Amino acid sequence: FFFRSSPRTMGPVVSPIPPLAPEAALMKATDLQPEDQGELRFMCAKHPSLEVHVSKDGTTVEWTRGEAAWVQCPTTAHLHSGLYRVTFDTVLKGDQIGVGFLLDGAKAGPDWGFFGYLGASGTAWAYDPWTGDVVTATRSIESGLPTFDRACDAGTVVLELHLPRAGPGSAIFLVDGKASRAIELPESSVVVPAACLLQVGQSCTVSALAL
C-alpha cells in the first residue's frame, strides 16, 4: 500500500465501516431526494485503547491519545446533485495524513479497501499534503503537488466536486492555488467526505459550501 515512509504496523486499524463487497453496487444520486445530503459531521469508531475527540458540532476531529495504524474519520454527509467546495483544515504533526472522499455504496456504505486507509480502495481518493500525492487503489496517481510548510505543520486542502444528478462527475483537489488533475467519477455519484489520521495529535476541521 502507498506510504512514502515505512508502513504502519503498530496497533489496530480503527474502522467504523466494513469494506464494501466487490459485487456491491454504488449508491446513485437518483436513489436519494435532492435535498437529502446528510450532515457534515465526523463519525469515528470508538476503541478502548484510543481517544479520538470530535467537536460538539461534529466538524473537527482530533486524535489525542493511543496507538493505531490509522484512524478512519468519515463524515455522515452524502453529497450529490450539485457543485460543492469542501475544505479540510488540517494539522499534520510531522507526518502523513489523508483527506478526501469515498463513493457511497448502495447497501454497505463506502469502501475503505482491504488495508482500510483513505485511498486504499478504487472508489476512494485521498490527498496527502505531507507528500503532495493523490492516492487511490493504494497507489499514487499524481505526485509533485503542493505540500504544507514543514515549519507551520498545518494547512488547507480544498476539494471541488462536480456531481450531476444524471451524468458523470468529477473532483479536483486544490492546495496553495494549484489544482490536481480532474478525477473522473461514475454517473450519478454520491460522495462521502472523509479524513484518515495517521499520527497522535493530528486534527482535521471540515466545512462545505454548495456552489
Short mmCIF file of C-alpha atoms in Angstrom, two decimals:
data_model
loop_
_atom_site.label_atom_id
_atom_site.label_comp_id
_atom_site.label_asym_id
_atom_site.label_seq_id
_atom_site.Cartn_x
_atom_site.Cartn_y
_atom_site.Cartn_z
CA PHE A 1 0.00 0.00 0.00
CA PHE A 2 1.07 3.57 -0.51
CA PHE A 3 3.27 5.27 2.04
CA ARG A 4 6.31 7.42 1.29
CA SER A 5 7.68 6.34 4.65
CA SER A 6 7.62 2.90 6.27
CA PRO A 7 4.14 1.32 6.55
CA ARG A 8 2.44 1.39 9.94
CA THR A 9 2.42 -1.91 11.77
CA MET A 10 1.57 -0.70 15.27
CA GLY A 11 -1.85 -1.14 16.83
CA PRO A 12 -5.29 -1.78 15.39
CA VAL A 13 -6.90 -0.15 12.39
CA VAL A 14 -9.87 1.75 13.79
CA SER A 15 -12.67 1.26 11.30
CA PRO A 16 -16.31 2.32 11.74
CA ILE A 17 -17.43 0.92 8.38
CA PRO A 18 -16.76 -2.58 6.97
CA PRO A 19 -15.20 -2.89 3.49
CA LEU A 20 -17.68 -2.86 0.63
CA ALA A 21 -18.14 -6.26 -1.03
CA PRO A 22 -16.76 -6.23 -4.61
CA GLU A 23 -20.16 -7.05 -6.09
CA ALA A 24 -21.97 -4.32 -4.18
CA ALA A 25 -23.38 -1.51 -6.28
CA LEU A 26 -22.63 2.16 -5.71
CA MET A 27 -25.35 4.43 -4.48
CA LYS A 28 -26.85 6.70 -7.14
CA ALA A 29 -27.94 10.29 -6.69
CA THR A 30 -31.27 9.30 -8.23
CA ASP A 31 -31.81 6.94 -5.25
CA LEU A 32 -31.96 9.99 -2.96
CA GLN A 33 -34.10 13.08 -2.73
CA PRO A 34 -32.19 16.17 -3.97
CA GLU A 35 -32.31 17.74 -0.50
CA ASP A 36 -31.04 14.58 1.24
CA GLN A 37 -27.34 15.40 1.73
CA GLY A 38 -26.81 14.01 5.23
CA GLU A 39 -24.83 16.05 7.77
CA LEU A 40 -21.22 17.17 7.53
CA ARG A 41 -20.18 15.61 10.84
CA PHE A 42 -17.25 13.31 11.53
CA MET A 43 -18.13 9.80 12.66
CA CYS A 44 -15.23 7.92 14.24
CA ALA A 45 -15.30 4.43 15.72
CA LYS A 46 -14.71 4.05 19.45
CA HIS A 47 -11.82 1.87 20.59
CA PRO A 48 -10.79 1.21 24.21
CA SER A 49 -7.11 1.98 23.57
CA LEU A 50 -7.71 5.28 21.77
CA GLU A 51 -9.01 8.74 22.42
CA VAL A 52 -10.37 10.45 19.31
CA HIS A 53 -12.20 13.68 20.09
CA VAL A 54 -14.97 15.02 17.86
CA SER A 55 -16.12 18.57 18.50
CA LYS A 56 -19.67 19.26 19.62
CA ASP A 57 -20.69 20.46 16.16
CA GLY A 58 -19.03 17.41 14.58
CA THR A 59 -16.79 19.34 12.21
CA THR A 60 -13.42 18.84 13.94
CA VAL A 61 -11.76 15.54 14.79
CA GLU A 62 -8.51 15.14 16.76
CA TRP A 63 -6.56 12.00 17.68
CA THR A 64 -5.50 12.77 21.23
CA ARG A 65 -4.12 9.52 22.67
CA GLY A 66 -3.38 5.86 21.97
CA GLU A 67 -1.76 3.77 19.25
CA ALA A 68 -3.26 2.52 15.99
CA ALA A 69 -2.17 2.02 12.39
CA TRP A 70 -4.54 4.83 11.39
CA VAL A 71 -7.99 6.13 12.27
CA GLN A 72 -10.79 6.35 9.72
CA CYS A 73 -12.85 9.53 10.02
CA PRO A 74 -15.73 9.53 7.54
CA THR A 75 -18.44 12.15 7.70
CA THR A 76 -22.14 11.44 7.72
CA ALA A 77 -22.63 13.62 4.61
CA HIS A 78 -23.54 12.14 1.24
CA LEU A 79 -23.16 14.86 -1.37
CA HIS A 80 -24.80 14.63 -4.78
CA SER A 81 -26.76 16.51 -7.44
CA GLY A 82 -24.74 19.71 -7.38
CA LEU A 83 -21.46 21.59 -7.15
CA TYR A 84 -19.60 21.62 -3.83
CA ARG A 85 -16.43 23.00 -2.28
CA VAL A 86 -15.25 21.01 0.73
CA THR A 87 -12.44 22.48 2.86
CA PHE A 88 -10.16 20.44 5.12
CA ASP A 89 -8.08 22.45 7.62
CA THR A 90 -5.51 20.00 8.95
CA VAL A 91 -2.70 19.75 11.49
CA LEU A 92 -0.05 17.23 10.43
CA LYS A 93 2.16 16.74 13.50
CA GLY A 94 5.09 15.97 11.21
CA ASP A 95 3.54 13.02 9.39
CA GLN A 96 1.34 11.92 6.52
CA ILE A 97 -2.42 12.43 6.62
CA GLY A 98 -5.20 11.70 4.17
CA VAL A 99 -8.16 13.94 3.34
CA GLY A 100 -10.61 13.43 0.51
CA PHE A 101 -13.65 11.31 -0.20
CA LEU A 102 -15.21 7.93 -0.90
CA LEU A 103 -18.10 6.97 -3.17
CA ASP A 104 -21.05 5.76 -1.14
CA GLY A 105 -22.22 2.19 -1.54
CA ALA A 106 -25.88 1.33 -2.08
CA LYS A 107 -26.06 -1.13 0.84
CA ALA A 108 -22.76 -1.47 2.70
CA GLY A 109 -21.66 2.14 2.66
CA PRO A 110 -18.31 3.41 1.34
CA ASP A 111 -15.44 1.01 0.61
CA TRP A 112 -12.23 1.63 2.59
CA GLY A 113 -10.48 -1.26 0.85
CA PHE A 114 -8.55 -4.25 2.21
CA PHE A 115 -5.98 -2.15 4.08
CA GLY A 116 -8.55 0.28 5.44
CA TYR A 117 -6.97 3.69 4.93
CA LEU A 118 -8.38 6.50 2.80
CA GLY A 119 -7.30 5.85 -0.78
CA ALA A 120 -6.86 2.09 -0.33
CA SER A 121 -9.89 1.18 -2.45
CA GLY A 122 -10.63 2.03 -6.07
CA THR A 123 -13.65 4.12 -5.02
CA ALA A 124 -11.78 6.39 -2.59
CA TRP A 125 -9.33 9.24 -3.21
CA ALA A 126 -7.04 10.98 -0.73
CA TYR A 127 -4.74 13.98 -0.90
CA ASP A 128 -1.66 13.72 1.30
CA PRO A 129 -0.34 17.24 1.98
CA TRP A 130 2.82 15.80 3.57
CA THR A 131 3.97 14.16 0.30
CA GLY A 132 1.92 16.04 -2.34
CA ASP A 133 0.26 12.90 -3.73
CA VAL A 134 -3.25 11.94 -4.77
CA VAL A 135 -3.85 8.30 -3.86
CA THR A 136 -6.45 5.74 -4.92
CA ALA A 137 -6.45 1.92 -5.03
CA THR A 138 -3.28 2.00 -2.81
CA ARG A 139 -1.18 3.92 -5.33
CA SER A 140 -0.29 7.50 -6.16
CA ILE A 141 -1.99 8.64 -9.36
CA GLU A 142 -0.48 12.13 -9.22
CA SER A 143 2.60 13.41 -7.40
CA GLY A 144 4.56 16.64 -7.17
CA LEU A 145 1.58 18.62 -5.90
CA PRO A 146 1.97 21.25 -3.16
CA THR A 147 2.87 20.17 0.35
CA PHE A 148 2.33 22.03 3.60
CA ASP A 149 5.09 24.17 5.04
CA ARG A 150 7.03 21.90 7.41
CA ALA A 151 7.63 24.77 9.84
CA CYS A 152 3.92 25.59 10.00
CA ASP A 153 2.90 21.88 10.06
CA ALA A 154 -0.66 22.79 9.08
CA GLY A 155 -2.66 23.99 6.11
CA THR A 156 -5.77 23.69 3.98
CA VAL A 157 -6.82 21.25 1.27
CA VAL A 158 -9.84 22.18 -0.86
CA LEU A 159 -11.91 19.56 -2.68
CA GLU A 160 -14.15 20.74 -5.51
CA LEU A 161 -16.89 18.34 -6.60
CA HIS A 162 -18.99 18.42 -9.77
CA LEU A 163 -21.77 15.91 -9.15
CA PRO A 164 -24.55 15.91 -11.77
CA ARG A 165 -27.72 14.12 -10.73
CA ALA A 166 -27.69 12.26 -14.03
CA GLY A 167 -24.31 12.06 -15.73
CA PRO A 168 -20.63 11.51 -14.89
CA GLY A 169 -18.99 13.73 -12.30
CA SER A 170 -15.52 14.97 -11.44
CA ALA A 171 -13.38 16.05 -8.50
CA ILE A 172 -10.22 18.12 -8.09
CA PHE A 173 -8.01 18.90 -5.10
CA LEU A 174 -6.53 22.37 -4.61
CA VAL A 175 -3.64 23.40 -2.34
CA ASP A 176 -1.99 26.83 -2.46
CA GLY A 177 -3.99 27.66 -5.58
CA LYS A 178 -2.66 24.69 -7.57
CA ALA A 179 -5.18 22.11 -8.76
CA SER A 180 -4.74 18.40 -9.24
CA ARG A 181 -5.81 16.74 -12.44
CA ALA A 182 -9.56 16.13 -12.60
CA ILE A 183 -10.70 12.80 -11.20
CA GLU A 184 -13.48 11.26 -13.30
CA LEU A 185 -16.40 9.91 -11.27
CA PRO A 186 -19.17 7.50 -12.29
CA GLU A 187 -22.60 8.67 -13.35
CA SER A 188 -24.82 9.98 -10.52
CA SER A 189 -22.10 9.61 -7.89
CA VAL A 190 -22.77 10.12 -4.18
CA VAL A 191 -19.70 11.34 -2.27
CA VAL A 192 -18.74 10.94 1.40
CA PRO A 193 -16.07 13.47 2.53
CA ALA A 194 -13.57 11.89 4.93
CA ALA A 195 -10.21 12.10 6.63
CA CYS A 196 -7.71 9.49 7.77
CA LEU A 197 -5.46 10.34 10.71
CA LEU A 198 -2.06 8.66 10.90
CA GLN A 199 -0.45 10.24 13.95
CA VAL A 200 -1.44 11.16 17.50
CA GLY A 201 -2.05 14.90 17.68
CA GLN A 202 -3.31 15.22 14.12
CA SER A 203 -6.61 17.02 13.62
CA CYS A 204 -8.92 18.00 10.79
CA THR A 205 -11.74 20.53 10.53
CA VAL A 206 -14.15 20.16 7.63
CA SER A 207 -16.59 22.60 6.06
CA ALA A 208 -18.58 22.59 2.83
CA LEU A 209 -20.24 25.10 0.54
CA ALA A 210 -22.78 24.38 -2.17
CA LEU A 211 -21.82 26.41 -5.25
#
